Coordinates of C-alpha atoms in Angstrom, one line a residue:
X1 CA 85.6 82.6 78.0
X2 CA 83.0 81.5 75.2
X3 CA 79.4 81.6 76.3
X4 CA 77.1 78.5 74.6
X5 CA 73.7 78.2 73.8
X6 CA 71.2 76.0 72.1
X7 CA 68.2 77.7 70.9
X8 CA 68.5 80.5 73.8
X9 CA 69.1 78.4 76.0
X10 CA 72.3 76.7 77.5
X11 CA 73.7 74.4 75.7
X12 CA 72.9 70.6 77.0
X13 CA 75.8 68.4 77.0
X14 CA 74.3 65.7 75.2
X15 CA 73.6 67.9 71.9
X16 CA 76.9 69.2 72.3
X17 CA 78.5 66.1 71.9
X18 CA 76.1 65.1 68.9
X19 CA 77.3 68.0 66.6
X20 CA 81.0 66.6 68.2
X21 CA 80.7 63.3 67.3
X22 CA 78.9 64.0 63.8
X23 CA 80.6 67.3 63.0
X24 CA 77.7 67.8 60.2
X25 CA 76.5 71.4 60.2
X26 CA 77.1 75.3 58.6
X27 CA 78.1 78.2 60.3
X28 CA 78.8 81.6 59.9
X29 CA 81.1 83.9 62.5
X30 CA 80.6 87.9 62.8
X31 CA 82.0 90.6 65.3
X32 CA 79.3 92.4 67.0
X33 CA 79.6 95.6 69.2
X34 CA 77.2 97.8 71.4
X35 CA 74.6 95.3 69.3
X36 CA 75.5 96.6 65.8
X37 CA 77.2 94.1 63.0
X38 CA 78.5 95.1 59.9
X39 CA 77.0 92.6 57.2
X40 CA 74.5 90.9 59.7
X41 CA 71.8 91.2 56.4
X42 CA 74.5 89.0 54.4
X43 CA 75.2 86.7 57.3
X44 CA 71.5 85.9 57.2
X45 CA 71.2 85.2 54.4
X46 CA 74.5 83.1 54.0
X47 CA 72.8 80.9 57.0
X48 CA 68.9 80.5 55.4
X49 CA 71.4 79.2 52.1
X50 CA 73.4 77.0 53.3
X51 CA 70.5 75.7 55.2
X52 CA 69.1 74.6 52.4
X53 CA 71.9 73.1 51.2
X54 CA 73.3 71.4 53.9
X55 CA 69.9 70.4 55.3
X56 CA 67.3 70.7 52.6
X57 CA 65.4 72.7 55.3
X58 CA 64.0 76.7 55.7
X59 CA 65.9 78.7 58.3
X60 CA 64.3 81.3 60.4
X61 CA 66.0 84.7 59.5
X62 CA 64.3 86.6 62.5
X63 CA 65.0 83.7 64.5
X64 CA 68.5 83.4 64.1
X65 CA 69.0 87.5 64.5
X66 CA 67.1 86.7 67.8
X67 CA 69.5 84.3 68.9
X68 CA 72.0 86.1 68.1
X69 CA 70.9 89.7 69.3
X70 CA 69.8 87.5 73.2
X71 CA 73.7 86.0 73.4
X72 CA 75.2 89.9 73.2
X73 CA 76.7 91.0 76.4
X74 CA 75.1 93.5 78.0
X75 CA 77.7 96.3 78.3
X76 CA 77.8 96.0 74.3
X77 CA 81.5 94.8 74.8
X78 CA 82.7 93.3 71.5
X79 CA 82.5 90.2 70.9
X80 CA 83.4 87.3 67.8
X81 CA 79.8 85.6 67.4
X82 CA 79.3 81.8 66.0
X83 CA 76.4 80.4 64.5
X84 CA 76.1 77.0 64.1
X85 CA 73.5 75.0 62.3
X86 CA 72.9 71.2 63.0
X87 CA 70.2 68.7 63.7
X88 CA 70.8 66.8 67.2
X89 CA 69.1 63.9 65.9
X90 CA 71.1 62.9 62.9
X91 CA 73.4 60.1 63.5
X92 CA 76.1 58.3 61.0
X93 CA 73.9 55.9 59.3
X94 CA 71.2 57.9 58.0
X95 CA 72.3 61.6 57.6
X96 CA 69.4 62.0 54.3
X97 CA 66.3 61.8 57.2
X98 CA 64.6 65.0 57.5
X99 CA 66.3 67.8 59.5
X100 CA 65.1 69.9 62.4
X101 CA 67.9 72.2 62.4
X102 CA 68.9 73.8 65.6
X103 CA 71.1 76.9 66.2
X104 CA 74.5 77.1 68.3
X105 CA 75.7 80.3 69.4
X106 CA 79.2 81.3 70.9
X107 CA 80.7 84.4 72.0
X108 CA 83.9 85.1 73.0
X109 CA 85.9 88.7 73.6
X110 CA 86.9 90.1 70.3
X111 CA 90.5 90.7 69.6
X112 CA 91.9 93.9 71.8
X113 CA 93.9 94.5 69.2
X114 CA 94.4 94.2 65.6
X115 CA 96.9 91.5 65.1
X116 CA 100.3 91.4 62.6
X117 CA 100.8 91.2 59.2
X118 CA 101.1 87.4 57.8
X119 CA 103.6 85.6 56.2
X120 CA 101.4 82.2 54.1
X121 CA 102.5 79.7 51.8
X122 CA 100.7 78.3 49.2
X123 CA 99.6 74.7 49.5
X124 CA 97.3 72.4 46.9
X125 CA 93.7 71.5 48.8
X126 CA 90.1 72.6 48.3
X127 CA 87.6 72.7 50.7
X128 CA 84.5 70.2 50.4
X129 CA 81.8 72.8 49.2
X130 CA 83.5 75.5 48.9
X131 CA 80.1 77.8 48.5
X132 CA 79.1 76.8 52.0
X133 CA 80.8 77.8 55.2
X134 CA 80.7 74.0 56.7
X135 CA 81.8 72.8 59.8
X136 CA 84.3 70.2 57.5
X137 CA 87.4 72.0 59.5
X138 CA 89.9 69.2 59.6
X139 CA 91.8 69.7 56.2
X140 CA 91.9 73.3 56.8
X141 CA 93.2 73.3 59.9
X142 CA 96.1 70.8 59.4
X143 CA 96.9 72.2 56.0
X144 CA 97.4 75.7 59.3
X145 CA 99.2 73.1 61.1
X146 CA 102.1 72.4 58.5
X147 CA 102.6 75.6 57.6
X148 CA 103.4 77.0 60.9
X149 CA 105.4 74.3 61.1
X150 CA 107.2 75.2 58.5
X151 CA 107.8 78.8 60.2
X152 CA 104.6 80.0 58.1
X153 CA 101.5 82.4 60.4
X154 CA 98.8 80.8 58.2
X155 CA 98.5 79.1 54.4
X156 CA 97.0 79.5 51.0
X157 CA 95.4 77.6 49.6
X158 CA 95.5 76.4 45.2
X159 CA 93.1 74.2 43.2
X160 CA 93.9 71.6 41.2
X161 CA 95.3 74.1 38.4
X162 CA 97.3 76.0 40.4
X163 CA 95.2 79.2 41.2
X164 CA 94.9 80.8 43.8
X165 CA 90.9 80.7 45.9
X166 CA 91.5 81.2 49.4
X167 CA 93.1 81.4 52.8
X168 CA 92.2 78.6 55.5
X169 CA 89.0 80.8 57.4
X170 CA 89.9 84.4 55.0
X171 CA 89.5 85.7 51.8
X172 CA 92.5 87.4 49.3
X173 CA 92.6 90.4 48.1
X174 CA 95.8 91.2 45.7
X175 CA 97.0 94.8 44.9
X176 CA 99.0 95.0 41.8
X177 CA 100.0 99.1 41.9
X178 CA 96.6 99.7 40.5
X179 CA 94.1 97.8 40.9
X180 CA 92.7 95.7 43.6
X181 CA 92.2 92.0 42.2
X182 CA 90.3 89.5 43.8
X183 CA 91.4 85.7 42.7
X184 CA 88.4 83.9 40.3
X185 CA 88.6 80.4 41.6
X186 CA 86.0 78.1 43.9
X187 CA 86.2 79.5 47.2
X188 CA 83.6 80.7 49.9
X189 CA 82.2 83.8 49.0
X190 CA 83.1 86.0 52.0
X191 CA 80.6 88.7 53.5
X192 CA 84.1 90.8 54.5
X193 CA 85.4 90.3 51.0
X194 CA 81.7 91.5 49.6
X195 CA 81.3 94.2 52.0
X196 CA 85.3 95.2 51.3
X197 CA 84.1 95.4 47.3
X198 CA 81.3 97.6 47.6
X199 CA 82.6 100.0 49.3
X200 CA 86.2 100.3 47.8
X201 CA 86.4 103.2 45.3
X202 CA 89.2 102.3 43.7
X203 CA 89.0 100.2 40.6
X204 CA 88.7 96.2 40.9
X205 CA 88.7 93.1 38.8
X206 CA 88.3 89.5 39.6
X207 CA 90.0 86.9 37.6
X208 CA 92.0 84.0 38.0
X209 CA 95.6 84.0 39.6
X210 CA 97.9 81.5 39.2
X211 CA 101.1 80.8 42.2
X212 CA 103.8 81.9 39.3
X213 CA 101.6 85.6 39.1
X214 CA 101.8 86.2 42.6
X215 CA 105.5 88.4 42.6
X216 CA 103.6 90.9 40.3
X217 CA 101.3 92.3 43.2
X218 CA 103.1 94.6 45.8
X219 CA 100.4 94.3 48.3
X220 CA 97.7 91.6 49.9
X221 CA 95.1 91.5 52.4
X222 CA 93.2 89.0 54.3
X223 CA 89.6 89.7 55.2
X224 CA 87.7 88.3 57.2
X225 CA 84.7 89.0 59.8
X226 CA 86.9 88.3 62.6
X227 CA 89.8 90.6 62.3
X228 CA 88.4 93.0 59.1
X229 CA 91.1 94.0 56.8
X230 CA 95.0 92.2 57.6
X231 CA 97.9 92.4 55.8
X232 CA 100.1 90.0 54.1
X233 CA 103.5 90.5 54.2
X234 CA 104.7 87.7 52.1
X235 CA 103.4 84.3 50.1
X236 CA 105.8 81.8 49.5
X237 CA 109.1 83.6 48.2
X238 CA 107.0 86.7 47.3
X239 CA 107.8 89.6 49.7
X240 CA 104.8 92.3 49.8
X241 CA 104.4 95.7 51.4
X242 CA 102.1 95.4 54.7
X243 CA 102.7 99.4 55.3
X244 CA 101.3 99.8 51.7
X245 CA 98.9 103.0 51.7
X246 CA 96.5 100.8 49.8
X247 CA 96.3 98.8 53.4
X248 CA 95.4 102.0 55.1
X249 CA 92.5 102.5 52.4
X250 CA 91.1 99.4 52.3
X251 CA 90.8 99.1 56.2
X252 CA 88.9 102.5 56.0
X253 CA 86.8 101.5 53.1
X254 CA 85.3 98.9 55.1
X255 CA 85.4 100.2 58.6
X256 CA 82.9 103.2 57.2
X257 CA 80.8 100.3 56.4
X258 CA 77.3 100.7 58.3
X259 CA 77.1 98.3 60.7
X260 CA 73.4 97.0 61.3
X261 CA 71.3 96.7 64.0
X262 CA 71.0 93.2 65.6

């Protein structure tokens, strides 16, 4: 069951149905255990950002690691943590009036176990700001929606010229027997997928991929915060090796990541 609060405290209905009703804010999502995250420096620092951008407002860094650090359980369980930024007292008509911004966090029980390999397709859309981790889920979810309707686990999405940028909430990373390849296109720039790249030891590029390139890679990963390193076993008609020993490496490579103190 998710846990809520609103600036340490619990979260008051009426706030909770402002950031409903006018679904304007940023967030950013880590996994936290025995009060240690991996990337909680880069997490920070994606939240006093997008701050800015979203709100044209400063962000308290040790503020939000205090939120964060008083919403761990006790036991040091895992957990998935959410921080959301958004101002209460905007409303529809005049979103440009100076922001207060306010911080949201949810837990909920991290993932017992690390979940299959996915199958995607590719799909055309592009996320609103795709530099900022906004709270503008609607596309992203129903662009999920019709591919699992279409007996797809998630999609992938293309820009307007056809290259690959990202997955609906992950980032790609593309192994073509060599080297690992990370797609050049607008897309959020993932703290997994940054953490992933420094400590890989293997050579890696980044450069744009288009849908027709994808049958020349034999192996894919999604990364994200949430679940770390996950294969892919197939985009579109391309078929890809989940049980590929670069999968195996690239899980290590970022599980030796330090995680921080919170």
């Amino acid at each position: 069951m998710a846990e809520i609060e609103i600036d340490g405290a619990p979260a008051e209905p009426a706030h909770l149905a402002a950031l409903g009703l006018l679904n304007y804010g940023h967030f950013t999502t880590l996994r936290a255990e025995a009060g240690h995250a991996r990337g909680l420096a880069l997490h920070l620092d994606r939240l006093v950002r997008d701050c800015r951008t979203v709100f044209g407002a400063a962000l308290d860094r040790d503020e939000a690691r205090a939120r964060i650090r008083r919403a761990l359980p006790a036991d040091g369980a895992p957990v998935i943590v959410r921080v959301t930024v958004f101002d209460p007292a905007l409303g529809l008509e005049r979103p440009s009036a100076p922001a207060v911004p306010h911080l949201l966090v949810t837990t909920r029980p991290a993932p017992a176990t690390a979940p299959g390999p996915l199958r995607v397709r590719t799909a055309g859309y592009r996320r609103e700001l795709p530099e900022v981790k906004h709270v503008g889920l609607f596309g992203l979810l129903h662009q999920r929606r019709l591919a699992q309707l279409d007996g797809y686990d998630d999609v992938l999405l293309l820009d307007e010229a056809g290259r690959v940028s990202e997955g609906a909430t992950w980032n790609l990373a593309l192994y073509d027997g060599r080297s690992l390849v990370w797609p050049d296109a607008a897309a959020l720039p993932g703290v997994t997928a940054a953490l992933l790249a420094g400590a890989h030891p293997g050579p890696q590029r980044c450069e744009p991929v288009t849908v027709d390139a994808l049958g020349g890679f034999v192996a894919a990963v999604a990364v994200n915060a949430g679940v770390g390193v996950r294969p892919l076993a197939a985009i579109d008609g391309a078929v890809l090796d989940p049980a590929h020993p670069v999968v195996g490496e690239l899980r290590a490579a970022y599980e030796g990541v330090e995680p921080e103190r919170i």
